[in-house]
Short mmCIF file of C-alpha atoms in Angstrom, two decimals:
data_model
loop_
_atom_site.label_atom_id
_atom_site.label_comp_id
_atom_site.label_asym_id
_atom_site.label_seq_id
_atom_site.Cartn_x
_atom_site.Cartn_y
_atom_site.Cartn_z
CA UNK Y 1 -7.96 176.66 121.33
CA UNK Y 2 -4.70 178.46 120.76
CA UNK Y 3 -3.79 178.37 117.10
CA UNK Y 4 -0.24 179.66 117.51
CA UNK Y 5 1.98 178.85 120.48
CA UNK Y 6 5.25 180.59 121.23
CA UNK Y 7 6.65 179.05 124.40
CA UNK Y 8 9.63 181.35 124.92
CA UNK Y 9 8.57 184.65 126.51
CA UNK Y 10 12.10 186.02 126.38
CA UNK Y 11 15.55 185.09 125.15
CA UNK Y 12 19.07 186.48 125.38
CA UNK Y 13 21.58 185.95 122.61
CA UNK Y 14 25.16 187.05 122.17
CA UNK Y 15 25.95 189.31 119.24
CA UNK Y 16 27.01 187.37 116.11
CA UNK Y 17 25.47 184.14 117.38
CA UNK Y 18 22.40 182.43 115.94
CA UNK Y 19 19.09 182.21 117.76
CA UNK Y 20 16.06 180.00 117.18
CA UNK Y 21 12.57 181.15 118.09
CA UNK Y 22 10.00 178.41 118.52
CA UNK Y 23 6.54 178.42 117.02
CA UNK Y 24 4.01 175.62 116.87
CA UNK Y 25 0.62 175.88 115.25
CA UNK Y 26 -2.66 174.07 115.18
CA UNK Y 27 -4.78 173.69 112.08
CA UNK Y 28 -6.67 171.07 110.14
CA UNK Y 29 -6.74 173.17 106.99
CA UNK Y 30 -4.31 171.82 104.36
CA UNK Y 31 -3.90 175.34 102.94
CA UNK Y 32 -2.29 177.82 105.27
CA UNK Y 33 0.57 180.26 105.53
CA UNK Y 34 2.95 181.04 108.32
CA UNK Y 35 4.48 184.45 108.94
CA UNK Y 36 7.03 185.97 111.24
CA UNK Y 37 6.92 189.63 112.21
CA UNK Y 38 9.36 191.75 114.16
CA UNK Y 39 8.19 194.51 116.48
CA UNK Y 40 10.97 196.77 117.73
CA UNK Y 41 10.50 199.06 120.70
CA UNK Y 42 9.23 201.76 118.33
CA UNK Y 43 6.12 199.63 117.88
CA UNK Y 44 5.79 199.05 114.15
CA UNK Y 45 5.14 195.57 112.77
CA UNK Y 46 7.79 194.51 110.27
CA UNK Y 47 7.24 191.49 108.04
CA UNK Y 48 10.21 189.12 108.05
CA UNK Y 49 9.43 185.86 106.29
CA UNK Y 50 6.62 183.71 104.89
CA UNK Y 51 6.19 179.94 104.50
CA UNK Y 52 3.30 178.38 102.62
CA UNK Y 53 1.95 174.99 103.62
CA UNK Y 54 2.64 173.58 100.16
CA UNK Y 55 6.14 174.99 99.88
CA UNK Y 56 8.67 172.20 99.54
CA UNK Y 57 11.65 174.19 100.73
CA UNK Y 58 12.22 176.18 103.87
CA UNK Y 59 11.88 179.93 103.36
CA UNK Y 60 14.93 182.15 103.69
CA UNK Y 61 15.29 185.94 103.64
CA UNK Y 62 18.78 187.20 104.26
CA UNK Y 63 19.71 186.34 107.86
CA UNK Y 64 16.26 184.92 108.53
CA UNK Y 65 15.29 181.35 107.80
CA UNK Y 66 12.23 179.37 108.71
CA UNK Y 67 12.64 175.78 109.88
CA UNK Y 68 9.34 174.33 108.66
CA UNK Y 69 8.48 170.88 110.01
CA UNK Y 70 5.01 170.24 108.70
CA UNK Y 71 4.37 166.89 110.41
CA UNK Y 72 5.28 168.41 113.76
CA UNK Y 73 3.35 171.60 112.98
CA UNK Y 74 6.40 173.63 113.78
CA UNK Y 75 7.68 176.81 112.11
CA UNK Y 76 10.73 178.02 113.98
CA UNK Y 77 12.50 181.22 113.02
CA UNK Y 78 16.28 181.17 112.90
CA UNK Y 79 18.17 184.45 112.99
CA UNK Y 80 21.80 184.00 112.07
CA UNK Y 81 24.66 186.31 113.08
CA UNK Y 82 22.56 188.31 115.54
CA UNK Y 83 22.97 192.06 115.59
CA UNK Y 84 22.10 194.57 118.30
CA UNK Y 85 19.32 195.85 116.05
CA UNK Y 86 17.66 192.44 116.22
CA UNK Y 87 16.56 193.16 119.79
CA UNK Y 88 12.77 193.21 119.52
CA UNK Y 89 9.59 191.25 120.02
CA UNK Y 90 9.00 188.53 117.41
CA UNK Y 91 5.57 187.22 116.51
CA UNK Y 92 4.62 184.06 114.69
CA UNK Y 93 1.30 184.20 112.84
CA UNK Y 94 -0.80 181.88 110.72
CA UNK Y 95 -3.37 182.40 108.03
CA UNK Y 96 -5.78 179.63 107.00
CA UNK Y 97 -7.78 179.50 103.80
CA UNK Y 98 -10.77 178.21 105.78
CA UNK Y 99 -10.60 181.27 108.05
CA UNK Y 100 -10.85 183.92 105.33
CA UNK Y 101 -7.10 184.28 105.45
CA UNK Y 102 -7.27 186.20 108.73
CA UNK Y 103 -4.03 186.24 110.70
CA UNK Y 104 -3.84 184.55 114.12
CA UNK Y 105 -0.89 185.66 116.22
CA UNK Y 106 1.13 184.02 118.95
CA UNK Y 107 1.96 185.83 122.17
CA UNK Y 108 5.44 186.71 120.98
CA UNK Y 109 9.05 186.20 122.07
CA UNK Y 110 11.25 189.05 123.23
CA UNK Y 111 14.81 188.78 121.97
CA UNK Y 112 17.60 190.76 123.58
CA UNK Y 113 20.96 190.77 121.83
CA UNK Y 114 23.96 191.33 124.09
CA UNK Y 115 27.18 192.96 122.89
CA UNK S 1 3.77 205.71 98.38
CA UNK S 2 2.87 206.02 102.08
CA UNK S 3 1.63 202.43 102.57
CA UNK S 4 -0.81 202.22 105.49
CA UNK S 5 -1.40 205.39 107.47
CA UNK S 6 -3.27 205.79 110.74
CA UNK S 7 -4.51 208.80 112.61
CA UNK S 8 -4.16 209.80 115.35
CA UNK S 9 -0.91 208.36 116.70
CA UNK S 10 -1.88 208.93 120.32
CA UNK S 11 -5.22 209.59 122.02
CA UNK S 12 -6.46 209.89 125.57
CA UNK S 13 -10.18 209.53 126.22
CA UNK S 14 -12.38 209.60 129.24
CA UNK S 15 -14.72 206.71 129.93
CA UNK S 16 -17.86 207.10 127.85
CA UNK S 17 -16.36 209.33 125.18
CA UNK S 18 -16.46 208.31 121.54
CA UNK S 19 -13.87 208.53 118.83
CA UNK S 20 -13.00 207.22 115.38
CA UNK S 21 -9.63 205.85 114.39
CA UNK S 22 -8.82 206.45 110.76
CA UNK S 23 -6.88 204.15 108.45
CA UNK S 24 -5.99 204.58 104.80
CA UNK S 25 -3.85 202.62 102.35
CA UNK S 26 -2.59 203.67 98.95
CA UNK S 27 -1.57 200.24 97.65
CA UNK S 28 -4.92 199.41 96.04
CA UNK S 29 -5.36 196.53 98.48
CA UNK S 30 -8.66 194.73 98.67
CA UNK S 31 -8.73 193.62 102.30
CA UNK S 32 -8.25 195.69 105.43
CA UNK S 33 -8.06 194.77 109.11
CA UNK S 34 -8.18 196.29 112.58
CA UNK S 35 -6.21 194.67 115.41
CA UNK S 36 -5.60 195.53 119.01
CA UNK S 37 -2.45 194.73 120.94
CA UNK S 38 -2.51 194.64 124.71
CA UNK S 39 0.71 194.76 126.75
CA UNK S 40 2.82 191.62 126.39
CA UNK S 41 0.40 190.02 123.97
CA UNK S 42 0.03 189.31 120.32
CA UNK S 43 -2.40 191.08 118.05
CA UNK S 44 -6.08 190.18 118.14
CA UNK S 45 -8.43 190.86 115.26
CA UNK S 46 -11.30 193.24 115.95
CA UNK S 47 -12.95 193.61 112.53
CA UNK S 48 -11.97 193.11 108.97
CA UNK S 49 -13.16 193.99 105.50
CA UNK S 50 -12.41 191.39 102.86
CA UNK S 51 -13.42 193.78 100.10
CA UNK S 52 -14.99 197.17 99.60
CA UNK S 53 -18.56 197.11 100.88
CA UNK S 54 -18.13 194.18 103.26
CA UNK S 55 -17.18 194.01 106.93
CA UNK S 56 -17.01 191.10 109.35
CA UNK S 57 -16.35 190.55 113.02
CA UNK S 58 -13.05 189.22 114.23
CA UNK S 59 -12.08 187.75 117.57
CA UNK S 60 -12.84 190.76 119.81
CA UNK S 61 -15.53 192.97 118.14
CA UNK S 62 -17.52 194.03 121.21
CA UNK S 63 -17.52 197.78 121.79
CA UNK S 64 -16.41 198.63 118.27
CA UNK S 65 -17.93 199.46 114.90
CA UNK S 66 -16.25 199.81 111.53
CA UNK S 67 -16.88 201.47 108.20
CA UNK S 68 -15.22 200.62 104.92
CA UNK S 69 -15.70 204.05 103.41
CA UNK S 70 -14.13 203.14 100.07
CA UNK S 71 -11.34 200.90 98.88
CA UNK S 72 -8.69 203.06 100.53
CA UNK S 73 -10.22 203.80 103.92
CA UNK S 74 -11.33 201.66 106.86
CA UNK S 75 -12.31 203.38 110.09
CA UNK S 76 -12.80 202.00 113.60
CA UNK S 77 -15.24 203.65 115.96
CA UNK S 78 -15.50 203.41 119.72
CA UNK S 79 -18.99 204.60 120.63
CA UNK S 80 -18.54 204.65 124.41
CA UNK S 81 -14.95 204.08 125.41
CA UNK S 82 -14.10 201.87 128.39
CA UNK S 83 -10.79 201.43 130.25
CA UNK S 84 -10.64 197.87 128.90
CA UNK S 85 -10.19 199.38 125.44
CA UNK S 86 -6.86 200.91 126.40
CA UNK S 87 -4.57 199.36 123.86
CA UNK S 88 -2.50 199.90 120.75
CA UNK S 89 -4.58 199.66 117.61
CA UNK S 90 -3.11 198.55 114.30
CA UNK S 91 -4.65 198.76 110.89
CA UNK S 92 -3.42 196.42 108.17
CA UNK S 93 -4.12 195.72 104.53
CA UNK S 94 -3.45 193.01 102.00
CA UNK S 95 -3.85 192.72 98.26
CA UNK S 96 -5.80 189.51 98.60
CA UNK S 97 -3.63 186.66 97.44
CA UNK S 98 -2.92 183.84 99.86
CA UNK S 99 0.82 184.40 99.71
CA UNK S 100 0.65 188.07 100.47
CA UNK S 101 1.78 189.48 103.75
CA UNK S 102 -0.28 192.04 105.60
CA UNK S 103 1.14 195.54 105.66
CA UNK S 104 0.66 197.28 108.97
CA UNK S 105 0.17 200.91 109.86
CA UNK S 106 2.27 202.52 112.61
CA UNK S 107 -0.40 202.03 115.27
CA UNK S 108 -2.55 204.27 117.48
CA UNK S 109 -1.86 204.24 121.20
CA UNK S 110 -5.19 204.77 122.97
CA UNK S 111 -5.62 205.34 126.69
CA UNK S 112 -9.07 205.39 128.26
CA UNK S 113 -9.19 206.89 131.74
#
């Protein structure tokens, strides 16, 4: 069964606007972590933000915030004030304590920022 | 501090050839991982090493072998390459705490003809 689902293959967003990337996950482990990575066209994997299952508040890192809805098993990434350099593939990933903390990745969402 | 390094960056093989992808990290991390990324897809775990001296299979281990040479180095070997192994290979490492993110190498783009 798919552990991480990203339903948006591609999105367009206007420069300076906000964009939300959807991510839902499936786990029965009470201890898990959720990650978002950015992969620009150059290919490297860049860590953006982390949310732990026991964290009470939504994670934020600069222009990135994670909308964590635990009951819905949802961990959407919000990018505020989009910039041209935000154009990239974005991956949601999950690590479960019961799975030796190995990362499971979603299929990714391609974001294209328009000037 | 180079982080996670991988060699080579690009490689072209013929079906049946063998090769070893090298990975090293200088962050004193305990756990290391090998992933593959196929076009338009997320990363899938091939093998991992939770600590020096241990290795375990991931989601797609067939056709690969690994060696955790020491704490710094984790190599991936293709004994008899197949076109289905054409992919981008990423090595990653993590200190070991549950809150830590994985640090990724730059990737190796492998083509098997």
